[in-house]
Amino acid sequence: MDWLGGQTRLDRPSYRLENVLTFGFNVFGGARNQVTNALNGVWLGHPVHPPLASLSSGVLGATVALDAYQVTVGRRANAIDASHMAQHTLALGILANLGAAVTGATDWQHTHEQARRIGLVHGLLNLTATAMYALSWTERRRKHHLRASLISAVGYAISMSSGVLGGHLVFASGVGTDQSGPQLESAQWVPALAQDSLPDQGLHRVEVDNVGVVLFRSEDGIRAVGEFCPHLAAPMADGWVDRGKVVCPWHGSQFDPESGEVVRGPASAPLPCYQVRTRGGVIEVRATSEQPVDDESVVTEACFAEACLTDDNSEAAL
């Protein structure tokens, strides 16, 4: 993996391929973001490529197993004819492979250096295997079952070799995983920064309970989000706010600052968001929780507001 990741000669073709993908997505015009969001898995909450790859691996493995059964047992009396089932599973595997290729390329174009080089080889191996599956399917249509079985077996071996590279990208490089890092867990309000110290423009990183938090001012008040983009751990403090959305500085992922939901990929997991209040000139934050929090200050504020509303003399209430 270290040798393959260090092959800088792969950089030029990989960036040329990225340019081709960019031009291809630009063909969709105003629908570009909707298309890339669908392929990145924004609607699913995680990348679409892994489940498609798993589906492909499963049905193609079934194809190889059915072929092996047909060759060893299928010619015997009363044996099940597995050749037709193998043809159907192979067709499904080809479709899943094509879907995995499109979604994988969409994810791959935002990788860097070693991950980009390994991902390029991973994709080329998968395309080679898919071509062999298509050839095998054609041979099955021509009733050349033994030849088709051998071609499928070779293609599956290539797929498994490619799968090793894909597993390295996920587990070693973190591609496709949520990389937002440690999150604030405190259910109590924790002081973060003096209100006067927060700039009017830009994003500002602070540390709260040993967890990085990014603060910024918006039209609706002060917001607090996680330190790292969940896509590839880009520092969100280097990002910016565009029309009310928090933008990742590396790949342009956009997030709703109130809910953390992805507005635009390539990120698919939401950005951590925290509750914010200002008290005594100090900005305080806490983890967002739908459960009621046993916080004395919150109860006090609620009672104070109720007193102001019910007392005929607001000055007396104050």
PDB file of C-alpha atoms in Angstrom:
ATOM      1  CA  MET A   1       0.000   0.000   0.000  1.00  0.00           C
ATOM      2  CA  ASP A   2       2.840   2.392   0.827  1.00  0.00           C
ATOM      3  CA  TRP A   3       4.474   1.660  -2.540  1.00  0.00           C
ATOM      4  CA  LEU A   4       1.238   2.138  -4.448  1.00  0.00           C
ATOM      5  CA  GLY A   5       0.365   5.299  -2.535  1.00  0.00           C
ATOM      6  CA  GLY A   6       3.766   6.743  -3.367  1.00  0.00           C
ATOM      7  CA  GLN A   7       3.435   6.385  -7.151  1.00  0.00           C
ATOM      8  CA  THR A   8       3.360  10.062  -8.073  1.00  0.00           C
ATOM      9  CA  ARG A   9       3.226   9.120 -11.764  1.00  0.00           C
ATOM     10  CA  LEU A  10      -0.466   8.420 -11.195  1.00  0.00           C
ATOM     11  CA  ASP A  11      -1.157  12.057 -10.311  1.00  0.00           C
ATOM     12  CA  ARG A  12      -1.291  13.435 -13.854  1.00  0.00           C
ATOM     13  CA  PRO A  13      -3.851  10.923 -15.204  1.00  0.00           C
ATOM     14  CA  SER A  14      -5.871  11.152 -11.991  1.00  0.00           C
ATOM     15  CA  TYR A  15      -6.231  14.937 -12.219  1.00  0.00           C
ATOM     16  CA  ARG A  16      -7.103  14.685 -15.885  1.00  0.00           C
ATOM     17  CA  LEU A  17      -9.811  12.204 -14.977  1.00  0.00           C
ATOM     18  CA  GLU A  18     -11.049  14.577 -12.285  1.00  0.00           C
ATOM     19  CA  ASN A  19     -11.365  17.321 -14.906  1.00  0.00           C
ATOM     20  CA  VAL A  20     -13.405  14.997 -17.110  1.00  0.00           C
ATOM     21  CA  LEU A  21     -15.715  14.220 -14.176  1.00  0.00           C
ATOM     22  CA  THR A  22     -16.103  17.923 -13.415  1.00  0.00           C
ATOM     23  CA  PHE A  23     -17.066  18.712 -17.001  1.00  0.00           C
ATOM     24  CA  GLY A  24     -19.454  15.771 -16.971  1.00  0.00           C
ATOM     25  CA  PHE A  25     -21.270  17.025 -13.873  1.00  0.00           C
ATOM     26  CA  ASN A  26     -21.383  20.561 -15.250  1.00  0.00           C
ATOM     27  CA  VAL A  27     -23.516  19.266 -18.109  1.00  0.00           C
ATOM     28  CA  PHE A  28     -26.405  19.046 -15.640  1.00  0.00           C
ATOM     29  CA  GLY A  29     -26.320  22.831 -15.193  1.00  0.00           C
ATOM     30  CA  GLY A  30     -28.567  23.987 -12.368  1.00  0.00           C
ATOM     31  CA  ALA A  31     -29.284  20.382 -11.362  1.00  0.00           C
ATOM     32  CA  ARG A  32     -25.596  19.662 -10.780  1.00  0.00           C
ATOM     33  CA  ASN A  33     -25.790  19.910  -6.998  1.00  0.00           C
ATOM     34  CA  GLN A  34     -28.854  17.662  -6.847  1.00  0.00           C
ATOM     35  CA  VAL A  35     -27.095  15.026  -8.949  1.00  0.00           C
ATOM     36  CA  THR A  36     -23.839  15.086  -6.990  1.00  0.00           C
ATOM     37  CA  ASN A  37     -25.713  15.147  -3.665  1.00  0.00           C
ATOM     38  CA  ALA A  38     -27.609  12.018  -4.710  1.00  0.00           C
ATOM     39  CA  LEU A  39     -24.397  10.255  -5.762  1.00  0.00           C
ATOM     40  CA  ASN A  40     -22.503  11.369  -2.638  1.00  0.00           C
ATOM     41  CA  GLY A  41     -25.269   9.973  -0.412  1.00  0.00           C
ATOM     42  CA  VAL A  42     -26.477  13.188   1.221  1.00  0.00           C
ATOM     43  CA  TRP A  43     -30.012  11.728   1.241  1.00  0.00           C
ATOM     44  CA  LEU A  44     -28.721   8.540   2.913  1.00  0.00           C
ATOM     45  CA  GLY A  45     -26.479  10.111   5.548  1.00  0.00           C
ATOM     46  CA  HIS A  46     -23.403   8.225   4.334  1.00  0.00           C
ATOM     47  CA  PRO A  47     -21.780   7.428   0.954  1.00  0.00           C
ATOM     48  CA  VAL A  48     -23.778   5.294  -1.504  1.00  0.00           C
ATOM     49  CA  HIS A  49     -20.699   3.540  -2.859  1.00  0.00           C
ATOM     50  CA  PRO A  50     -20.113   1.056   0.032  1.00  0.00           C
ATOM     51  CA  PRO A  51     -23.608  -0.545   0.016  1.00  0.00           C
ATOM     52  CA  LEU A  52     -23.527  -0.830  -3.781  1.00  0.00           C
ATOM     53  CA  ALA A  53     -20.078  -2.411  -3.587  1.00  0.00           C
ATOM     54  CA  SER A  54     -21.345  -4.845  -0.951  1.00  0.00           C
ATOM     55  CA  LEU A  55     -24.346  -5.746  -3.099  1.00  0.00           C
ATOM     56  CA  SER A  56     -22.061  -6.304  -6.083  1.00  0.00           C
ATOM     57  CA  SER A  57     -19.672  -8.459  -4.071  1.00  0.00           C
ATOM     58  CA  GLY A  58     -22.523 -10.570  -2.709  1.00  0.00           C
ATOM     59  CA  VAL A  59     -24.351 -11.322  -5.948  1.00  0.00           C
ATOM     60  CA  LEU A  60     -21.131 -11.883  -7.890  1.00  0.00           C
ATOM     61  CA  GLY A  61     -19.936 -14.263  -5.201  1.00  0.00           C
ATOM     62  CA  ALA A  62     -23.261 -16.069  -5.596  1.00  0.00           C
ATOM     63  CA  THR A  63     -22.621 -16.229  -9.354  1.00  0.00           C
ATOM     64  CA  VAL A  64     -19.251 -17.905  -8.838  1.00  0.00           C
ATOM     65  CA  ALA A  65     -20.796 -20.341  -6.346  1.00  0.00           C
ATOM     66  CA  LEU A  66     -23.625 -21.215  -8.736  1.00  0.00           C
ATOM     67  CA  ASP A  67     -21.133 -21.719 -11.551  1.00  0.00           C
ATOM     68  CA  ALA A  68     -19.065 -24.046  -9.364  1.00  0.00           C
ATOM     69  CA  TYR A  69     -22.202 -25.997  -8.468  1.00  0.00           C
ATOM     70  CA  GLN A  70     -23.216 -26.269 -12.118  1.00  0.00           C
ATOM     71  CA  VAL A  71     -19.789 -27.531 -13.182  1.00  0.00           C
ATOM     72  CA  THR A  72     -19.416 -30.097 -10.385  1.00  0.00           C
ATOM     73  CA  VAL A  73     -22.989 -31.203  -9.644  1.00  0.00           C
ATOM     74  CA  GLY A  74     -25.328 -29.701 -12.220  1.00  0.00           C
ATOM     75  CA  ARG A  75     -24.863 -32.440 -14.799  1.00  0.00           C
ATOM     76  CA  ARG A  76     -26.085 -35.160 -12.477  1.00  0.00           C
ATOM     77  CA  ALA A  77     -29.619 -36.475 -12.551  1.00  0.00           C
ATOM     78  CA  ASN A  78     -32.200 -34.488 -10.580  1.00  0.00           C
ATOM     79  CA  ALA A  79     -29.645 -31.683 -10.024  1.00  0.00           C
ATOM     80  CA  ILE A  80     -30.829 -28.091 -10.106  1.00  0.00           C
ATOM     81  CA  ASP A  81     -29.954 -26.185 -13.269  1.00  0.00           C
ATOM     82  CA  ALA A  82     -27.989 -23.311 -11.731  1.00  0.00           C
ATOM     83  CA  SER A  83     -26.877 -21.735 -15.010  1.00  0.00           C
ATOM     84  CA  HIS A  84     -30.012 -19.600 -15.375  1.00  0.00           C
ATOM     85  CA  MET A  85     -29.797 -18.352 -11.797  1.00  0.00           C
ATOM     86  CA  ALA A  86     -26.118 -17.539 -12.298  1.00  0.00           C
ATOM     87  CA  GLN A  87     -26.968 -15.477 -15.366  1.00  0.00           C
ATOM     88  CA  HIS A  88     -29.496 -13.427 -13.378  1.00  0.00           C
ATOM     89  CA  THR A  89     -27.166 -12.839 -10.428  1.00  0.00           C
ATOM     90  CA  LEU A  90     -24.404 -11.874 -12.833  1.00  0.00           C
ATOM     91  CA  ALA A  91     -26.649  -9.288 -14.519  1.00  0.00           C
ATOM     92  CA  LEU A  92     -27.511  -7.802 -11.123  1.00  0.00           C
ATOM     93  CA  GLY A  93     -23.818  -7.750 -10.208  1.00  0.00           C
ATOM     94  CA  ILE A  94     -22.950  -5.870 -13.392  1.00  0.00           C
ATOM     95  CA  LEU A  95     -25.602  -3.233 -12.660  1.00  0.00           C
ATOM     96  CA  ALA A  96     -24.405  -2.901  -9.054  1.00  0.00           C
ATOM     97  CA  ASN A  97     -20.802  -2.595 -10.251  1.00  0.00           C
ATOM     98  CA  LEU A  98     -21.733   0.190 -12.656  1.00  0.00           C
ATOM     99  CA  GLY A  99     -23.585   2.024  -9.887  1.00  0.00           C
ATOM    100  CA  ALA A 100     -20.634   1.541  -7.549  1.00  0.00           C
ATOM    101  CA  ALA A 101     -18.311   2.889 -10.247  1.00  0.00           C
ATOM    102  CA  VAL A 102     -20.331   6.097 -10.702  1.00  0.00           C
ATOM    103  CA  THR A 103     -20.759   6.768  -6.985  1.00  0.00           C
ATOM    104  CA  GLY A 104     -17.169   5.750  -6.246  1.00  0.00           C
ATOM    105  CA  ALA A 105     -15.805   8.135  -8.877  1.00  0.00           C
ATOM    106  CA  THR A 106     -17.909  10.941  -7.398  1.00  0.00           C
ATOM    107  CA  ASP A 107     -16.362  10.312  -3.985  1.00  0.00           C
ATOM    108  CA  TRP A 108     -12.861   9.721  -5.360  1.00  0.00           C
ATOM    109  CA  GLN A 109     -12.529  13.081  -7.113  1.00  0.00           C
ATOM    110  CA  HIS A 110     -12.265  14.822  -3.722  1.00  0.00           C
ATOM    111  CA  THR A 111      -9.449  12.647  -2.356  1.00  0.00           C
ATOM    112  CA  HIS A 112      -5.772  13.596  -2.188  1.00  0.00           C
ATOM    113  CA  GLU A 113      -2.267  12.166  -2.614  1.00  0.00           C
ATOM    114  CA  GLN A 114      -1.967   8.522  -1.424  1.00  0.00           C
ATOM    115  CA  ALA A 115      -5.721   7.949  -1.186  1.00  0.00           C
ATOM    116  CA  ARG A 116      -6.222   9.392  -4.668  1.00  0.00           C
ATOM    117  CA  ARG A 117      -3.560   7.106  -6.193  1.00  0.00           C
ATOM    118  CA  ILE A 118      -4.824   3.973  -4.482  1.00  0.00           C
ATOM    119  CA  GLY A 119      -8.391   4.915  -5.368  1.00  0.00           C
ATOM    120  CA  LEU A 120      -7.475   5.294  -9.034  1.00  0.00           C
ATOM    121  CA  VAL A 121      -6.041   1.764  -9.169  1.00  0.00           C
ATOM    122  CA  HIS A 122      -9.045   0.496  -7.197  1.00  0.00           C
ATOM    123  CA  GLY A 123     -11.399   1.961  -9.787  1.00  0.00           C
ATOM    124  CA  LEU A 124      -9.419   0.679 -12.787  1.00  0.00           C
ATOM    125  CA  LEU A 125      -9.410  -2.855 -11.359  1.00  0.00           C
ATOM    126  CA  ASN A 126     -13.150  -2.705 -10.803  1.00  0.00           C
ATOM    127  CA  LEU A 127     -13.754  -1.495 -14.353  1.00  0.00           C
ATOM    128  CA  THR A 128     -11.602  -4.349 -15.656  1.00  0.00           C
ATOM    129  CA  ALA A 129     -13.598  -6.837 -13.607  1.00  0.00           C
ATOM    130  CA  THR A 130     -16.879  -5.328 -14.824  1.00  0.00           C
ATOM    131  CA  ALA A 131     -15.742  -5.715 -18.435  1.00  0.00           C
ATOM    132  CA  MET A 132     -15.002  -9.378 -17.763  1.00  0.00           C
ATOM    133  CA  TYR A 133     -18.431  -9.863 -16.190  1.00  0.00           C
ATOM    134  CA  ALA A 134     -20.040  -8.321 -19.259  1.00  0.00           C
ATOM    135  CA  LEU A 135     -18.037 -10.696 -21.473  1.00  0.00           C
ATOM    136  CA  SER A 136     -19.094 -13.615 -19.296  1.00  0.00           C
ATOM    137  CA  TRP A 137     -22.744 -12.595 -19.591  1.00  0.00           C
ATOM    138  CA  THR A 138     -22.387 -12.500 -23.387  1.00  0.00           C
ATOM    139  CA  GLU A 139     -20.836 -15.968 -23.409  1.00  0.00           C
ATOM    140  CA  ARG A 140     -23.708 -17.282 -21.313  1.00  0.00           C
ATOM    141  CA  ARG A 141     -26.162 -15.962 -23.877  1.00  0.00           C
ATOM    142  CA  ARG A 142     -24.225 -17.960 -26.459  1.00  0.00           C
ATOM    143  CA  LYS A 143     -24.516 -21.099 -24.284  1.00  0.00           C
ATOM    144  CA  HIS A 144     -20.749 -21.220 -23.620  1.00  0.00           C
ATOM    145  CA  HIS A 145     -21.277 -21.874 -19.911  1.00  0.00           C
ATOM    146  CA  LEU A 146     -17.873 -23.306 -19.021  1.00  0.00           C
ATOM    147  CA  ARG A 147     -15.996 -20.450 -20.695  1.00  0.00           C
ATOM    148  CA  ALA A 148     -18.341 -17.935 -19.084  1.00  0.00           C
ATOM    149  CA  SER A 149     -17.778 -19.496 -15.668  1.00  0.00           C
ATOM    150  CA  LEU A 150     -14.009 -19.208 -16.001  1.00  0.00           C
ATOM    151  CA  ILE A 151     -14.235 -15.563 -17.078  1.00  0.00           C
ATOM    152  CA  SER A 152     -16.518 -14.748 -14.132  1.00  0.00           C
ATOM    153  CA  ALA A 153     -14.113 -16.462 -11.723  1.00  0.00           C
ATOM    154  CA  VAL A 154     -11.168 -14.401 -13.008  1.00  0.00           C
ATOM    155  CA  GLY A 155     -13.253 -11.230 -12.811  1.00  0.00           C
ATOM    156  CA  TYR A 156     -14.249 -12.065  -9.231  1.00  0.00           C
ATOM    157  CA  ALA A 157     -10.595 -12.575  -8.264  1.00  0.00           C
ATOM    158  CA  ILE A 158      -9.836  -9.114  -9.646  1.00  0.00           C
ATOM    159  CA  SER A 159     -12.801  -7.697  -7.700  1.00  0.00           C
ATOM    160  CA  MET A 160     -11.520  -9.228  -4.466  1.00  0.00           C
ATOM    161  CA  SER A 161      -8.058  -7.769  -5.083  1.00  0.00           C
ATOM    162  CA  SER A 162      -9.652  -4.393  -5.703  1.00  0.00           C
ATOM    163  CA  GLY A 163     -11.699  -4.825  -2.540  1.00  0.00           C
ATOM    164  CA  VAL A 164      -8.483  -4.947  -0.509  1.00  0.00           C
ATOM    165  CA  LEU A 165      -7.605  -1.500  -1.849  1.00  0.00           C
ATOM    166  CA  GLY A 166     -11.120  -0.249  -1.099  1.00  0.00           C
ATOM    167  CA  GLY A 167     -10.897  -1.531   2.461  1.00  0.00           C
ATOM    168  CA  HIS A 168      -7.585   0.298   2.899  1.00  0.00           C
ATOM    169  CA  LEU A 169      -9.174   3.540   1.714  1.00  0.00           C
ATOM    170  CA  VAL A 170     -11.940   3.201   4.299  1.00  0.00           C
ATOM    171  CA  PHE A 171     -10.111   1.861   7.338  1.00  0.00           C
ATOM    172  CA  ALA A 172      -6.647   3.412   6.887  1.00  0.00           C
ATOM    173  CA  SER A 173      -7.403   6.657   5.043  1.00  0.00           C
ATOM    174  CA  GLY A 174     -10.915   7.229   6.403  1.00  0.00           C
ATOM    175  CA  VAL A 175     -12.459   7.832   2.976  1.00  0.00           C
ATOM    176  CA  GLY A 176     -16.238   7.661   3.271  1.00  0.00           C
ATOM    177  CA  THR A 177     -16.253   7.750   7.080  1.00  0.00           C
ATOM    178  CA  ASP A 178     -17.408  10.525   9.394  1.00  0.00           C
ATOM    179  CA  GLN A 179     -14.269  12.484  10.266  1.00  0.00           C
ATOM    180  CA  SER A 180     -15.853  15.257  12.306  1.00  0.00           C
ATOM    181  CA  GLY A 181     -13.777  14.124  15.285  1.00  0.00           C
ATOM    182  CA  PRO A 182     -14.593  14.352  19.013  1.00  0.00           C
ATOM    183  CA  GLN A 183     -17.851  16.112  19.822  1.00  0.00           C
ATOM    184  CA  LEU A 184     -18.984  18.152  22.774  1.00  0.00           C
ATOM    185  CA  GLU A 185     -21.017  15.944  25.122  1.00  0.00           C
ATOM    186  CA  SER A 186     -21.707  18.254  28.049  1.00  0.00           C
ATOM    187  CA  ALA A 187     -25.418  18.780  28.691  1.00  0.00           C
ATOM    188  CA  GLN A 188     -24.607  21.757  30.937  1.00  0.00           C
ATOM    189  CA  TRP A 189     -23.769  25.233  29.678  1.00  0.00           C
ATOM    190  CA  VAL A 190     -19.993  25.685  29.402  1.00  0.00           C
ATOM    191  CA  PRO A 191     -18.286  29.098  28.967  1.00  0.00           C
ATOM    192  CA  ALA A 192     -16.582  29.324  25.588  1.00  0.00           C
ATOM    193  CA  LEU A 193     -15.569  32.931  24.862  1.00  0.00           C
ATOM    194  CA  ALA A 194     -16.214  36.502  25.885  1.00  0.00           C
ATOM    195  CA  GLN A 195     -18.871  37.942  23.595  1.00  0.00           C
ATOM    196  CA  ASP A 196     -16.745  40.964  22.730  1.00  0.00           C
ATOM    197  CA  SER A 197     -13.882  38.686  21.633  1.00  0.00           C
ATOM    198  CA  LEU A 198     -15.882  37.083  18.821  1.00  0.00           C
ATOM    199  CA  PRO A 199     -15.210  38.902  15.522  1.00  0.00           C
ATOM    200  CA  ASP A 200     -18.160  40.207  13.534  1.00  0.00           C
ATOM    201  CA  GLN A 201     -16.937  38.342  10.433  1.00  0.00           C
ATOM    202  CA  GLY A 202     -15.413  34.923   9.873  1.00  0.00           C
ATOM    203  CA  LEU A 203     -15.288  31.718  11.881  1.00  0.00           C
ATOM    204  CA  HIS A 204     -13.407  31.503  15.178  1.00  0.00           C
ATOM    205  CA  ARG A 205     -12.144  28.337  16.852  1.00  0.00           C
ATOM    206  CA  VAL A 206     -12.289  27.897  20.616  1.00  0.00           C
ATOM    207  CA  GLU A 207     -11.744  24.919  22.871  1.00  0.00           C
ATOM    208  CA  VAL A 208     -14.532  23.791  25.188  1.00  0.00           C
ATOM    209  CA  ASP A 209     -14.022  20.795  27.484  1.00  0.00           C
ATOM    210  CA  ASN A 210     -10.978  19.839  25.380  1.00  0.00           C
ATOM    211  CA  VAL A 211     -13.133  19.742  22.243  1.00  0.00           C
ATOM    212  CA  GLY A 212     -12.693  22.147  19.330  1.00  0.00           C
ATOM    213  CA  VAL A 213     -15.750  24.313  18.605  1.00  0.00           C
ATOM    214  CA  VAL A 214     -16.142  26.904  15.852  1.00  0.00           C
ATOM    215  CA  LEU A 215     -18.140  30.042  16.667  1.00  0.00           C
ATOM    216  CA  PHE A 216     -19.430  32.672  14.264  1.00  0.00           C
ATOM    217  CA  ARG A 217     -22.059  35.371  14.009  1.00  0.00           C
ATOM    218  CA  SER A 218     -25.045  34.939  11.718  1.00  0.00           C
ATOM    219  CA  GLU A 219     -28.225  36.882  11.033  1.00  0.00           C
ATOM    220  CA  ASP A 220     -29.996  34.782  13.668  1.00  0.00           C
ATOM    221  CA  GLY A 221     -27.333  35.243  16.334  1.00  0.00           C
ATOM    222  CA  ILE A 222     -24.240  33.334  17.347  1.00  0.00           C
ATOM    223  CA  ARG A 223     -23.794  29.767  16.078  1.00  0.00           C
ATOM    224  CA  ALA A 224     -21.498  26.933  17.162  1.00  0.00           C
ATOM    225  CA  VAL A 225     -20.463  23.986  14.995  1.00  0.00           C
ATOM    226  CA  GLY A 226     -17.879  21.213  15.047  1.00  0.00           C
ATOM    227  CA  GLU A 227     -14.194  21.828  14.427  1.00  0.00           C
ATOM    228  CA  PHE A 228     -13.772  19.460  11.474  1.00  0.00           C
ATOM    229  CA  CYS A 229     -15.728  18.793   8.299  1.00  0.00           C
ATOM    230  CA  PRO A 230     -17.135  15.237   8.439  1.00  0.00           C
ATOM    231  CA  HIS A 231     -15.956  14.600   4.868  1.00  0.00           C
ATOM    232  CA  LEU A 232     -12.149  14.662   5.157  1.00  0.00           C
ATOM    233  CA  ALA A 233     -11.591  16.543   8.430  1.00  0.00           C
ATOM    234  CA  ALA A 234     -11.008  19.969   6.887  1.00  0.00           C
ATOM    235  CA  PRO A 235     -10.664  22.686   9.585  1.00  0.00           C
ATOM    236  CA  MET A 236     -13.988  24.509   9.536  1.00  0.00           C
ATOM    237  CA  ALA A 237     -12.386  27.588  11.117  1.00  0.00           C
ATOM    238  CA  ASP A 238     -10.786  28.184   7.708  1.00  0.00           C
ATOM    239  CA  GLY A 239     -14.181  28.099   6.016  1.00  0.00           C
ATOM    240  CA  TRP A 240     -16.769  30.843   5.606  1.00  0.00           C
ATOM    241  CA  VAL A 241     -20.485  31.581   5.698  1.00  0.00           C
ATOM    242  CA  ASP A 242     -22.262  31.919   2.354  1.00  0.00           C
ATOM    243  CA  ARG A 243     -25.927  32.963   2.305  1.00  0.00           C
ATOM    244  CA  GLY A 244     -26.471  31.537   5.753  1.00  0.00           C
ATOM    245  CA  LYS A 245     -24.679  28.236   5.095  1.00  0.00           C
ATOM    246  CA  VAL A 246     -21.350  27.123   6.594  1.00  0.00           C
ATOM    247  CA  VAL A 247     -18.915  26.207   3.804  1.00  0.00           C
ATOM    248  CA  CYS A 248     -16.036  23.722   4.079  1.00  0.00           C
ATOM    249  CA  PRO A 249     -12.732  25.327   2.964  1.00  0.00           C
ATOM    250  CA  TRP A 250     -11.462  22.266   1.066  1.00  0.00           C
ATOM    251  CA  HIS A 251     -14.242  20.863  -1.104  1.00  0.00           C
ATOM    252  CA  GLY A 252     -17.106  23.324  -0.703  1.00  0.00           C
ATOM    253  CA  SER A 253     -19.479  21.165   1.329  1.00  0.00           C
ATOM    254  CA  GLN A 254     -22.266  23.345   2.729  1.00  0.00           C
ATOM    255  CA  PHE A 255     -24.085  22.801   6.024  1.00  0.00           C
ATOM    256  CA  ASP A 256     -27.132  24.267   7.713  1.00  0.00           C
ATOM    257  CA  PRO A 257     -25.658  26.036  10.785  1.00  0.00           C
ATOM    258  CA  GLU A 258     -28.741  25.305  12.904  1.00  0.00           C
ATOM    259  CA  SER A 259     -29.222  21.588  12.261  1.00  0.00           C
ATOM    260  CA  GLY A 260     -25.872  20.624  10.723  1.00  0.00           C
ATOM    261  CA  GLU A 261     -27.621  18.918   7.807  1.00  0.00           C
ATOM    262  CA  VAL A 262     -25.717  18.737   4.541  1.00  0.00           C
ATOM    263  CA  VAL A 263     -26.985  21.204   1.951  1.00  0.00           C
ATOM    264  CA  ARG A 264     -24.319  20.388  -0.614  1.00  0.00           C
ATOM    265  CA  GLY A 265     -21.784  17.550  -0.786  1.00  0.00           C
ATOM    266  CA  PRO A 266     -19.360  15.920  -1.093  1.00  0.00           C
ATOM    267  CA  ALA A 267     -19.929  15.507   2.647  1.00  0.00           C
ATOM    268  CA  SER A 268     -22.753  13.107   3.444  1.00  0.00           C
ATOM    269  CA  ALA A 269     -22.677  13.062   7.258  1.00  0.00           C
ATOM    270  CA  PRO A 270     -24.003  16.118   9.132  1.00  0.00           C
ATOM    271  CA  LEU A 271     -21.754  18.691  10.781  1.00  0.00           C
ATOM    272  CA  PRO A 272     -21.974  18.672  14.600  1.00  0.00           C
ATOM    273  CA  CYS A 273     -23.938  21.662  15.929  1.00  0.00           C
ATOM    274  CA  TYR A 274     -24.260  22.951  19.471  1.00  0.00           C
ATOM    275  CA  GLN A 275     -26.672  25.120  21.415  1.00  0.00           C
ATOM    276  CA  VAL A 276     -25.465  28.643  22.163  1.00  0.00           C
ATOM    277  CA  ARG A 277     -26.490  31.370  24.582  1.00  0.00           C
ATOM    278  CA  THR A 278     -24.937  34.593  25.855  1.00  0.00           C
ATOM    279  CA  ARG A 279     -24.991  35.278  29.581  1.00  0.00           C
ATOM    280  CA  GLY A 280     -23.183  38.024  31.411  1.00  0.00           C
ATOM    281  CA  GLY A 281     -21.219  38.930  28.298  1.00  0.00           C
ATOM    282  CA  VAL A 282     -19.944  35.359  27.938  1.00  0.00           C
ATOM    283  CA  ILE A 283     -20.821  32.957  25.117  1.00  0.00           C
ATOM    284  CA  GLU A 284     -21.797  29.559  26.502  1.00  0.00           C
ATOM    285  CA  VAL A 285     -22.342  26.331  24.576  1.00  0.00           C
ATOM    286  CA  ARG A 286     -23.622  22.866  25.280  1.00  0.00           C
ATOM    287  CA  ALA A 287     -24.388  19.694  23.367  1.00  0.00           C
ATOM    288  CA  THR A 288     -27.646  19.711  21.480  1.00  0.00           C
ATOM    289  CA  SER A 289     -30.095  17.320  23.074  1.00  0.00           C
ATOM    290  CA  GLU A 290     -33.761  16.639  22.449  1.00  0.00           C
ATOM    291  CA  GLN A 291     -34.115  15.380  25.999  1.00  0.00           C
ATOM    292  CA  PRO A 292     -34.990  17.863  28.758  1.00  0.00           C
ATOM    293  CA  VAL A 293     -31.869  18.993  30.564  1.00  0.00           C
ATOM    294  CA  ASP A 294     -31.743  19.403  34.335  1.00  0.00           C
ATOM    295  CA  ASP A 295     -30.267  22.903  34.192  1.00  0.00           C
ATOM    296  CA  GLU A 296     -31.159  25.279  37.016  1.00  0.00           C
ATOM    297  CA  SER A 297     -30.272  28.345  34.953  1.00  0.00           C
ATOM    298  CA  VAL A 298     -32.762  27.353  32.234  1.00  0.00           C
ATOM    299  CA  VAL A 299     -35.533  26.951  34.807  1.00  0.00           C
ATOM    300  CA  THR A 300     -34.651  30.298  36.356  1.00  0.00           C
ATOM    301  CA  GLU A 301     -34.813  32.051  32.998  1.00  0.00           C
ATOM    302  CA  ALA A 302     -38.182  30.460  32.197  1.00  0.00           C
ATOM    303  CA  CYS A 303     -39.640  31.547  35.536  1.00  0.00           C
ATOM    304  CA  PHE A 304     -38.256  35.052  35.062  1.00  0.00           C
ATOM    305  CA  ALA A 305     -39.882  35.327  31.615  1.00  0.00           C
ATOM    306  CA  GLU A 306     -43.198  34.128  33.025  1.00  0.00           C
ATOM    307  CA  ALA A 307     -43.019  36.692  35.823  1.00  0.00           C
ATOM    308  CA  CYS A 308     -42.464  39.485  33.296  1.00  0.00           C
ATOM    309  CA  LEU A 309     -45.522  38.424  31.359  1.00  0.00           C
ATOM    310  CA  THR A 310     -47.848  38.043  34.333  1.00  0.00           C
ATOM    311  CA  ASP A 311     -46.797  41.019  36.450  1.00  0.00           C
ATOM    312  CA  ASP A 312     -48.720  44.203  35.644  1.00  0.00           C
ATOM    313  CA  ASN A 313     -45.668  46.290  36.412  1.00  0.00           C
ATOM    314  CA  SER A 314     -42.751  45.104  34.273  1.00  0.00           C
ATOM    315  CA  GLU A 315     -40.308  47.337  36.154  1.00  0.00           C
ATOM    316  CA  ALA A 316     -41.405  45.742  39.407  1.00  0.00           C
ATOM    317  CA  ALA A 317     -40.905  42.337  37.817  1.00  0.00           C
ATOM    318  CA  LEU A 318     -37.380  43.329  36.850  1.00  0.00           C
TER     319      LEU A 318
END
